[in-house]
Structure formats: C-alpha cells, structure tokens
XYZ file of N, CA, C and O in Angstrom:
504
model
N 1.417 -1.155 0.078
C 0.390 0.108 0.168
C 0.981 1.375 -0.457
O 1.574 1.173 0.852
N 0.834 1.956 -0.833
C 1.534 3.400 -1.097
C 0.856 4.645 0.300
O 0.042 4.405 0.772
N 2.445 4.733 0.621
C 2.420 5.210 1.778
C 3.330 6.105 2.288
O 4.309 6.265 2.114
N 3.296 7.658 2.334
C 3.945 8.366 2.007
C 3.593 9.377 4.039
O 2.583 9.223 4.993
N 4.764 9.576 5.138
C 5.069 9.473 5.979
C 5.843 10.906 6.461
O 7.246 10.772 6.188
N 5.545 11.930 6.583
C 6.512 13.547 6.833
C 7.330 13.069 8.685
O 6.098 12.774 9.535
N 8.764 13.261 8.734
C 8.863 13.931 9.847
C 10.000 14.756 9.958
O 10.077 15.868 8.586
N 9.754 15.323 11.140
C 11.125 15.948 11.185
C 10.674 17.703 11.654
O 11.638 18.560 11.649
N 9.638 17.892 11.430
C 8.593 19.610 12.105
C 9.262 19.472 12.874
O 9.937 18.694 14.211
N 8.895 20.503 13.640
C 9.093 21.402 15.096
C 9.318 22.682 15.048
O 9.184 23.681 14.124
N 9.466 23.473 16.179
C 10.128 24.554 16.901
C 11.830 25.116 16.554
O 12.319 24.325 17.463
N 11.322 26.332 16.057
C 13.017 27.018 15.200
C 13.131 28.702 15.369
O 12.103 28.910 15.490
N 13.972 28.762 15.829
C 14.319 30.324 16.076
C 14.251 30.836 14.457
O 15.241 29.628 13.466
N 13.462 32.530 14.159
C 14.029 33.200 12.835
C 15.524 32.677 12.635
O 16.045 32.854 13.663
N 15.599 32.416 11.434
C 17.275 32.518 10.844
C 17.859 30.475 11.219
O 19.283 29.885 10.453
N 16.754 29.646 12.119
C 17.756 28.560 12.109
C 17.565 27.169 11.136
O 17.019 27.896 10.162
N 17.156 26.268 10.670
C 17.295 24.814 10.153
C 16.468 24.279 10.563
O 16.843 23.603 11.529
N 15.925 23.294 9.564
C 15.556 21.766 9.907
C 15.183 20.985 8.508
O 15.510 21.869 7.520
N 15.808 20.173 9.157
C 15.380 18.940 7.985
C 14.346 18.042 7.531
O 13.918 17.244 8.856
N 13.563 18.195 7.255
C 11.919 16.923 6.910
C 12.669 15.993 6.033
O 13.069 16.167 5.058
N 11.578 15.064 6.523
C 11.627 13.358 5.833
C 10.306 13.613 5.408
O 9.980 13.475 6.064
N 11.351 12.935 4.129
C 8.983 12.447 3.542
C 9.589 9.747 3.147
O 9.763 10.401 2.193
N 9.151 9.548 3.866
C 9.651 8.149 3.630
C 8.476 7.467 3.064
O 7.439 8.062 3.606
N 8.509 7.353 1.772
C 7.319 6.466 0.796
C 8.100 4.662 0.734
O 8.599 4.420 0.793
N 6.976 4.515 0.996
C 6.708 3.081 0.854
C 5.593 2.931 -0.143
O 4.192 3.764 -0.716
N 5.637 1.483 -0.838
C 5.038 1.265 -2.221
C 4.846 1.973 -3.340
O 3.914 1.539 -3.702
N 5.684 2.608 -3.419
C 5.962 3.261 -4.944
C 7.598 3.368 -4.625
O 8.635 2.987 -3.818
N 8.338 3.395 -6.008
C 8.960 4.101 -6.581
C 9.872 5.223 -6.746
O 9.086 5.630 -7.224
N 10.564 5.725 -7.082
C 10.448 6.973 -6.804
C 11.356 7.119 -7.909
O 10.543 8.260 -8.524
N 11.390 6.883 -8.684
C 11.414 6.469 -10.324
C 10.513 7.530 -11.021
O 10.799 8.111 -11.572
N 9.595 6.782 -10.413
C 8.330 7.121 -11.850
C 7.316 8.379 -10.770
O 5.659 8.348 -11.577
N 7.266 8.480 -9.848
C 7.132 9.349 -9.731
C 7.708 10.741 -8.925
O 8.967 10.807 -8.565
N 6.963 11.980 -9.178
C 7.209 13.424 -8.826
C 6.662 13.459 -7.746
O 5.420 13.631 -6.681
N 7.545 13.875 -6.560
C 7.484 13.752 -5.502
C 7.410 15.455 -5.094
O 8.574 16.313 -5.479
N 6.630 16.266 -4.386
C 6.637 17.885 -4.138
C 6.522 18.206 -2.410
O 5.865 16.409 -1.924
N 6.443 19.130 -2.166
C 6.475 19.779 -0.623
C 5.083 20.321 -1.056
O 6.195 22.354 -1.986
N 4.663 20.047 -0.070
C 3.293 21.580 -0.468
C 3.578 22.022 1.348
O 3.793 21.624 2.729
N 2.952 23.224 1.467
C 2.779 24.432 2.574
C 1.337 24.570 2.886
O 1.006 25.199 2.225
N 0.715 25.017 3.746
C -0.552 25.297 4.045
C -0.379 25.977 5.648
O -0.588 25.688 6.978
N -0.691 27.099 5.814
C -0.759 27.741 7.442
C -1.889 28.133 7.398
O -3.189 27.920 6.316
N -2.433 27.857 8.822
C -4.036 27.926 9.333
C -4.770 29.499 8.007
O -4.302 30.843 8.497
N -6.053 29.012 8.124
C -6.040 30.373 7.176
C -6.044 30.720 5.585
O -6.367 31.625 5.566
N -4.829 29.750 5.218
C -3.705 30.606 3.713
C -4.451 29.161 2.933
O -4.792 28.157 3.489
N -4.224 29.388 1.606
C -4.129 28.628 0.694
C -3.017 27.481 0.627
O -1.754 27.792 1.638
N -3.102 26.379 0.496
C -1.833 25.268 0.104
C -0.631 26.065 -1.066
O -1.598 26.002 -1.976
N 0.159 25.479 -0.665
C 0.799 25.512 -1.824
C 2.017 24.999 -2.012
O 2.221 24.598 -0.913
N 2.607 25.129 -3.101
C 3.312 23.599 -3.781
C 5.030 25.256 -3.395
O 5.411 25.764 -3.925
N 5.969 24.474 -2.928
C 6.856 24.897 -2.493
C 8.047 24.116 -3.127
O 9.110 24.909 -3.492
N 8.596 23.226 -3.661
C 9.595 22.537 -4.046
C 8.048 20.928 -4.855
O 8.002 20.872 -4.219
N 9.829 20.807 -5.954
C 9.545 19.214 -6.391
C 10.465 18.814 -6.773
O 11.464 19.356 -7.393
N 10.504 17.266 -6.631
C 11.665 16.319 -7.346
C 11.297 15.454 -8.058
O 10.230 14.842 -7.399
N 12.209 15.313 -9.324
C 11.589 13.519 -10.151
C 12.968 13.502 -10.621
O 14.056 13.655 -10.799
N 13.700 13.098 -9.397
C 15.143 12.426 -8.924
C 15.628 11.249 -10.315
O 16.505 11.093 -10.710
N 14.826 10.587 -10.944
C 14.925 10.021 -12.149
C 15.410 10.594 -13.206
O 16.581 10.332 -14.405
N 14.919 11.882 -12.939
C 15.280 12.720 -14.648
C 16.036 14.173 -14.206
O 15.875 15.011 -14.625
N 16.952 13.877 -13.176
C 17.436 15.154 -11.843
C 16.779 16.285 -12.114
O 17.567 17.780 -12.639
N 15.198 16.486 -12.417
C 14.412 17.830 -12.026
C 13.790 18.089 -10.872
O 13.355 17.268 -10.151
N 14.175 19.200 -10.203
C 13.377 20.146 -9.586
C 13.515 21.056 -10.117
O 13.120 22.446 -10.824
N 12.362 21.995 -8.678
C 11.518 23.045 -9.089
C 11.456 24.162 -7.310
O 11.718 22.954 -6.178
N 11.575 25.156 -7.117
C 11.189 25.313 -5.962
C 10.236 26.944 -6.607
O 10.636 27.804 -7.342
N 9.585 27.248 -5.210
C 8.667 28.171 -5.050
C 10.010 30.233 -4.810
O 10.519 29.652 -4.636
N 8.927 30.740 -5.356
C 10.321 31.555 -5.584
C 10.538 31.956 -3.375
O 11.131 33.014 -4.056
N 9.432 31.031 -2.902
C 9.814 32.173 -1.711
C 10.430 31.580 -0.998
O 10.980 31.962 0.263
N 11.258 30.142 -0.981
C 12.093 29.244 -0.482
C 13.510 29.130 -2.107
O 14.856 28.608 -1.071
N 13.207 29.513 -2.789
C 14.409 29.339 -3.524
C 15.762 30.686 -3.048
O 15.901 31.422 -2.531
N 16.703 29.740 -3.267
C 18.119 29.909 -2.749
C 17.619 29.431 -0.777
O 19.387 29.238 -0.546
N 17.313 29.031 -0.178
C 17.236 28.624 1.039
C 17.071 27.136 1.744
O 17.250 27.111 2.908
N 16.055 26.953 0.312
C 15.094 25.116 0.537
C 16.268 24.774 -0.159
O 16.276 24.728 -1.367
N 16.108 23.264 0.250
C 17.297 21.583 -1.096
C 15.956 21.016 -1.184
O 16.467 20.748 0.408
N 15.776 20.753 -2.240
C 15.092 18.890 -2.203
C 16.620 18.363 -2.675
O 17.233 18.828 -3.369
N 15.743 17.093 -2.115
C 16.885 15.229 -2.253
C 16.307 14.576 -2.073
O 15.306 14.568 -1.512
N 16.960 13.690 -2.766
C 16.302 12.231 -2.910
C 17.555 10.725 -2.002
O 19.003 11.456 -2.523
N 17.675 9.821 -0.793
C 18.284 8.909 -1.268
C 17.354 7.654 -1.139
O 16.743 7.520 -0.709
N 17.738 7.035 -3.118
C 16.602 6.416 -3.383
C 16.780 5.076 -3.035
O 15.599 4.600 -2.610
N 17.842 4.680 -1.770
C 18.221 4.104 -1.367
C 17.305 3.234 0.394
O 17.107 2.241 0.175
N 17.202 4.617 0.675
C 16.333 4.415 1.986
C 14.406 4.903 0.726
O 13.404 5.091 2.418
N 14.639 5.548 0.027
C 12.985 6.115 -0.397
C 12.111 7.401 0.313
O 11.419 7.065 0.371
N 13.170 7.579 0.322
C 13.257 9.046 1.074
C 13.503 10.725 0.618
O 14.215 10.789 -0.030
N 12.686 11.163 0.342
C 12.809 12.599 -0.240
C 13.470 13.345 0.558
O 11.927 13.759 2.331
N 13.976 14.306 1.326
C 14.078 15.628 1.939
C 14.082 16.661 1.613
O 14.079 17.533 0.218
N 13.456 17.860 2.795
C 13.880 19.292 2.680
C 14.437 19.484 2.814
O 14.342 19.322 4.486
N 15.514 20.088 3.035
C 16.366 21.154 4.272
C 16.096 22.609 3.727
O 16.163 23.215 2.638
N 15.414 23.031 5.081
C 14.938 24.373 5.262
C 16.488 25.242 5.901
O 16.594 24.497 7.747
N 16.879 26.521 5.273
C 17.998 26.952 5.730
C 17.274 28.384 6.320
O 16.313 28.810 5.367
N 17.585 28.932 7.025
C 17.971 30.683 6.867
C 15.955 30.797 6.871
O 15.513 31.838 6.641
N 15.456 30.769 7.995
C 14.277 30.267 8.158
C 13.281 31.523 8.884
O 14.240 32.390 9.513
N 12.514 31.582 8.336
C 11.786 32.851 8.406
C 10.558 32.607 9.034
O 9.926 31.837 9.045
N 9.722 33.354 9.884
C 8.718 32.973 11.094
C 7.038 33.184 9.714
O 6.071 32.559 9.434
N 7.350 33.680 8.528
C 6.707 33.237 7.177
C 6.333 32.347 6.400
O 6.192 31.620 6.001
N 7.048 30.956 7.583
C 7.661 29.945 6.630
C 6.833 28.817 7.698
O 6.645 28.097 7.734
N 6.101 29.413 9.147
C 5.540 28.177 9.584
C 3.779 27.993 9.199
O 3.477 28.957 8.041
N 3.941 26.732 9.119
C 3.015 26.364 8.074
C 2.914 24.702 8.580
O 4.541 23.698 8.949
N 1.709 23.819 7.964
C 2.900 22.499 8.159
C 2.102 22.070 6.163
O 2.120 22.671 5.489
N 3.741 21.288 6.813
C 4.086 20.618 5.676
C 3.603 19.333 5.743
O 3.423 18.864 5.960
N 3.242 19.630 4.530
C 2.761 17.591 3.698
C 3.839 17.688 1.869
O 4.407 18.830 1.396
N 4.149 16.355 2.195
C 4.789 15.982 0.648
C 3.551 15.377 -0.088
O 2.797 14.561 0.283
N 3.890 15.250 -1.150
C 2.528 14.264 -1.944
C 3.608 13.551 -3.046
O 4.421 14.246 -3.998
N 2.905 12.639 -3.641
C 3.502 11.862 -5.024
C 3.142 12.397 -6.213
O 1.585 12.593 -5.867
N 3.079 12.753 -7.010
C 3.007 12.720 -8.826
C 2.737 11.300 -9.505
O 3.864 11.597 -9.864
N 1.680 10.932 -9.965
C 3.167 9.435 -11.064
C 3.325 10.149 -12.311
O 1.914 11.267 -12.583
N 4.554 9.920 -12.540
C 4.756 11.108 -14.123
C 4.929 12.403 -14.066
O 5.555 13.015 -14.845
N 5.153 13.152 -12.503
C 5.218 13.992 -12.576
C 6.695 14.369 -12.923
O 7.822 14.041 -12.731
N 6.781 15.567 -14.045
C 8.591 15.950 -14.146
C 8.529 17.151 -13.603
O 10.003 17.168 -14.066
N 8.312 18.084 -12.533
C 8.656 19.000 -11.478
C 9.530 20.092 -12.759
O 11.003 20.295 -12.775
N 8.354 20.377 -13.642
C 8.534 21.207 -14.643
C 8.449 22.652 -14.331
O 8.634 22.239 -12.662
N 9.338 24.234 -14.945
C 9.002 25.648 -13.669
C 7.961 26.084 -13.677
O 7.612 26.513 -12.785
N 7.168 25.160 -14.116
C 5.373 25.466 -14.591
C 5.341 24.767 -12.982
O 4.640 23.048 -13.380
N 3.951 24.810 -12.407
C 3.821 24.057 -10.673
C 2.402 23.763 -11.712
O 1.749 24.463 -12.141
N 2.188 22.199 -11.470
C 1.063 21.882 -11.465
C 1.210 20.623 -10.051
O 1.283 20.236 -9.248
N -0.642 22.031 -9.563
C -1.530 21.308 -8.612
C -2.434 20.429 -8.751
O -2.285 19.729 -7.735
N -2.454 19.867 -9.624
C -3.640 18.425 -9.574
C -2.851 17.183 -9.891
O -1.625 17.214 -10.480
N -3.181 16.494 -9.363
C -2.755 14.906 -10.292
C -1.940 14.021 -8.662
O -1.219 13.107 -8.757
N -1.657 14.838 -7.910
C -1.401 14.632 -6.452
C -2.000 13.377 -5.461
O -2.922 13.879 -5.085
N -1.905 12.429 -5.961
C -3.264 11.501 -5.403
C -2.634 10.835 -4.497
O -3.643 10.592 -3.459
N -1.942 11.239 -3.826
C -0.775 10.581 -2.389
C -0.161 11.600 -1.864
O 0.085 12.324 -2.028
N -0.373 11.497 -0.394
C -0.681 12.364 0.626
C 0.181 12.042 1.993
O -0.833 10.751 2.508
N 0.912 13.265 2.747
C 1.272 12.427 3.753
C 0.825 12.861 5.550
O 0.100 13.649 4.802
N 0.925 12.851 6.345
C -0.265 13.298 6.922
C 0.343 15.193 7.282
O -0.541 14.682 8.493
N 1.172 15.281 7.025
C 2.527 15.821 7.027
C 2.817 16.869 9.224
O 2.764 15.924 9.599
N 3.309 17.326 8.438
C 3.932 17.607 9.405
C 4.372 19.537 10.336
O 4.618 20.360 9.380
N 4.708 19.702 10.899
C 4.052 21.231 12.031
C 5.663 20.666 12.021
O 6.638 21.229 12.631
N 5.349 23.162 11.101
C 6.805 23.700 11.320
C 6.336 24.546 11.731
O 5.584 25.413 11.529
N 6.982 25.364 12.680
C 7.069 26.627 13.404
C 8.206 27.511 14.062
O 9.050 27.305 14.493
N 7.933 28.462 13.208
C 9.786 30.000 13.192
C 8.879 30.911 14.469
O 8.289 31.339 13.874
N 9.437 31.123 15.573
C 9.403 31.570 15.668
C 10.296 31.762 17.121
O 11.091 31.616 17.550
N 10.025 33.564 17.735
C 11.282 33.647 18.778
C 10.894 33.172 20.241
O 11.576 33.541 21.216
C-alpha cells in the first residue's frame, strides 16, 4: 500500500534550520514526482518544491528559492527538504505528495497529486 510519512518538523528560531523527511513506501521514486506543500491556518496550500530524481529535475517556489534544498535518498526511498535561513512566514504544516509521472518542470502543477502524507508542523518563532 502506498504511504507517505513526513517527519522532522518542530519549533525553530528565525535564521535556524530544519530538515524534513518524507518516507515513501509502496512506490518507487523513479516513477513519481514528489512535491512539498505547505499550508498555514486560513491560507491556501502552496507547492514550494518538487523533485523527480530519475530525470534530475527540481523546482522551487520563489519564496523558498536559495534557502531550501530538495533531495532524495533512493536507497531509503526518502525525500528530504533541507530548510535554512528560516523565517516566521515559513510557519505552516508541511506535506509531501506524490504525482505519478510528475516531471517537476518550472511550471507548478497542483493537480494529480493522489498520495499525501499526514503533515508535519514547522513553527518559526523567537
């Protein structure tokens, strides 16, 4: 059964770092684009990054470009999001999601993500 499980969230001060993990089971990363989304209370859910490791394709939202880095460990079937220089506006619940055949081009595609994790809370505050 396909399952995504996020971990690594927590409370961090502005300027700090966190690394989120998305452990995937029941799928092979080669066939999927894996995206990180985030949603703050009362706000829309936004895609912030995407990776399709088999074609070396990545995508970042402007709001996180240069601060966040997405990567995979295919042996562990895990996707990571390294978050540096965190800001209070990064506070949100972070989700990973899988899109079969997703290419992670420079144009975000919000449809077709059929598999989602439960989310992990990231809070950036002094």
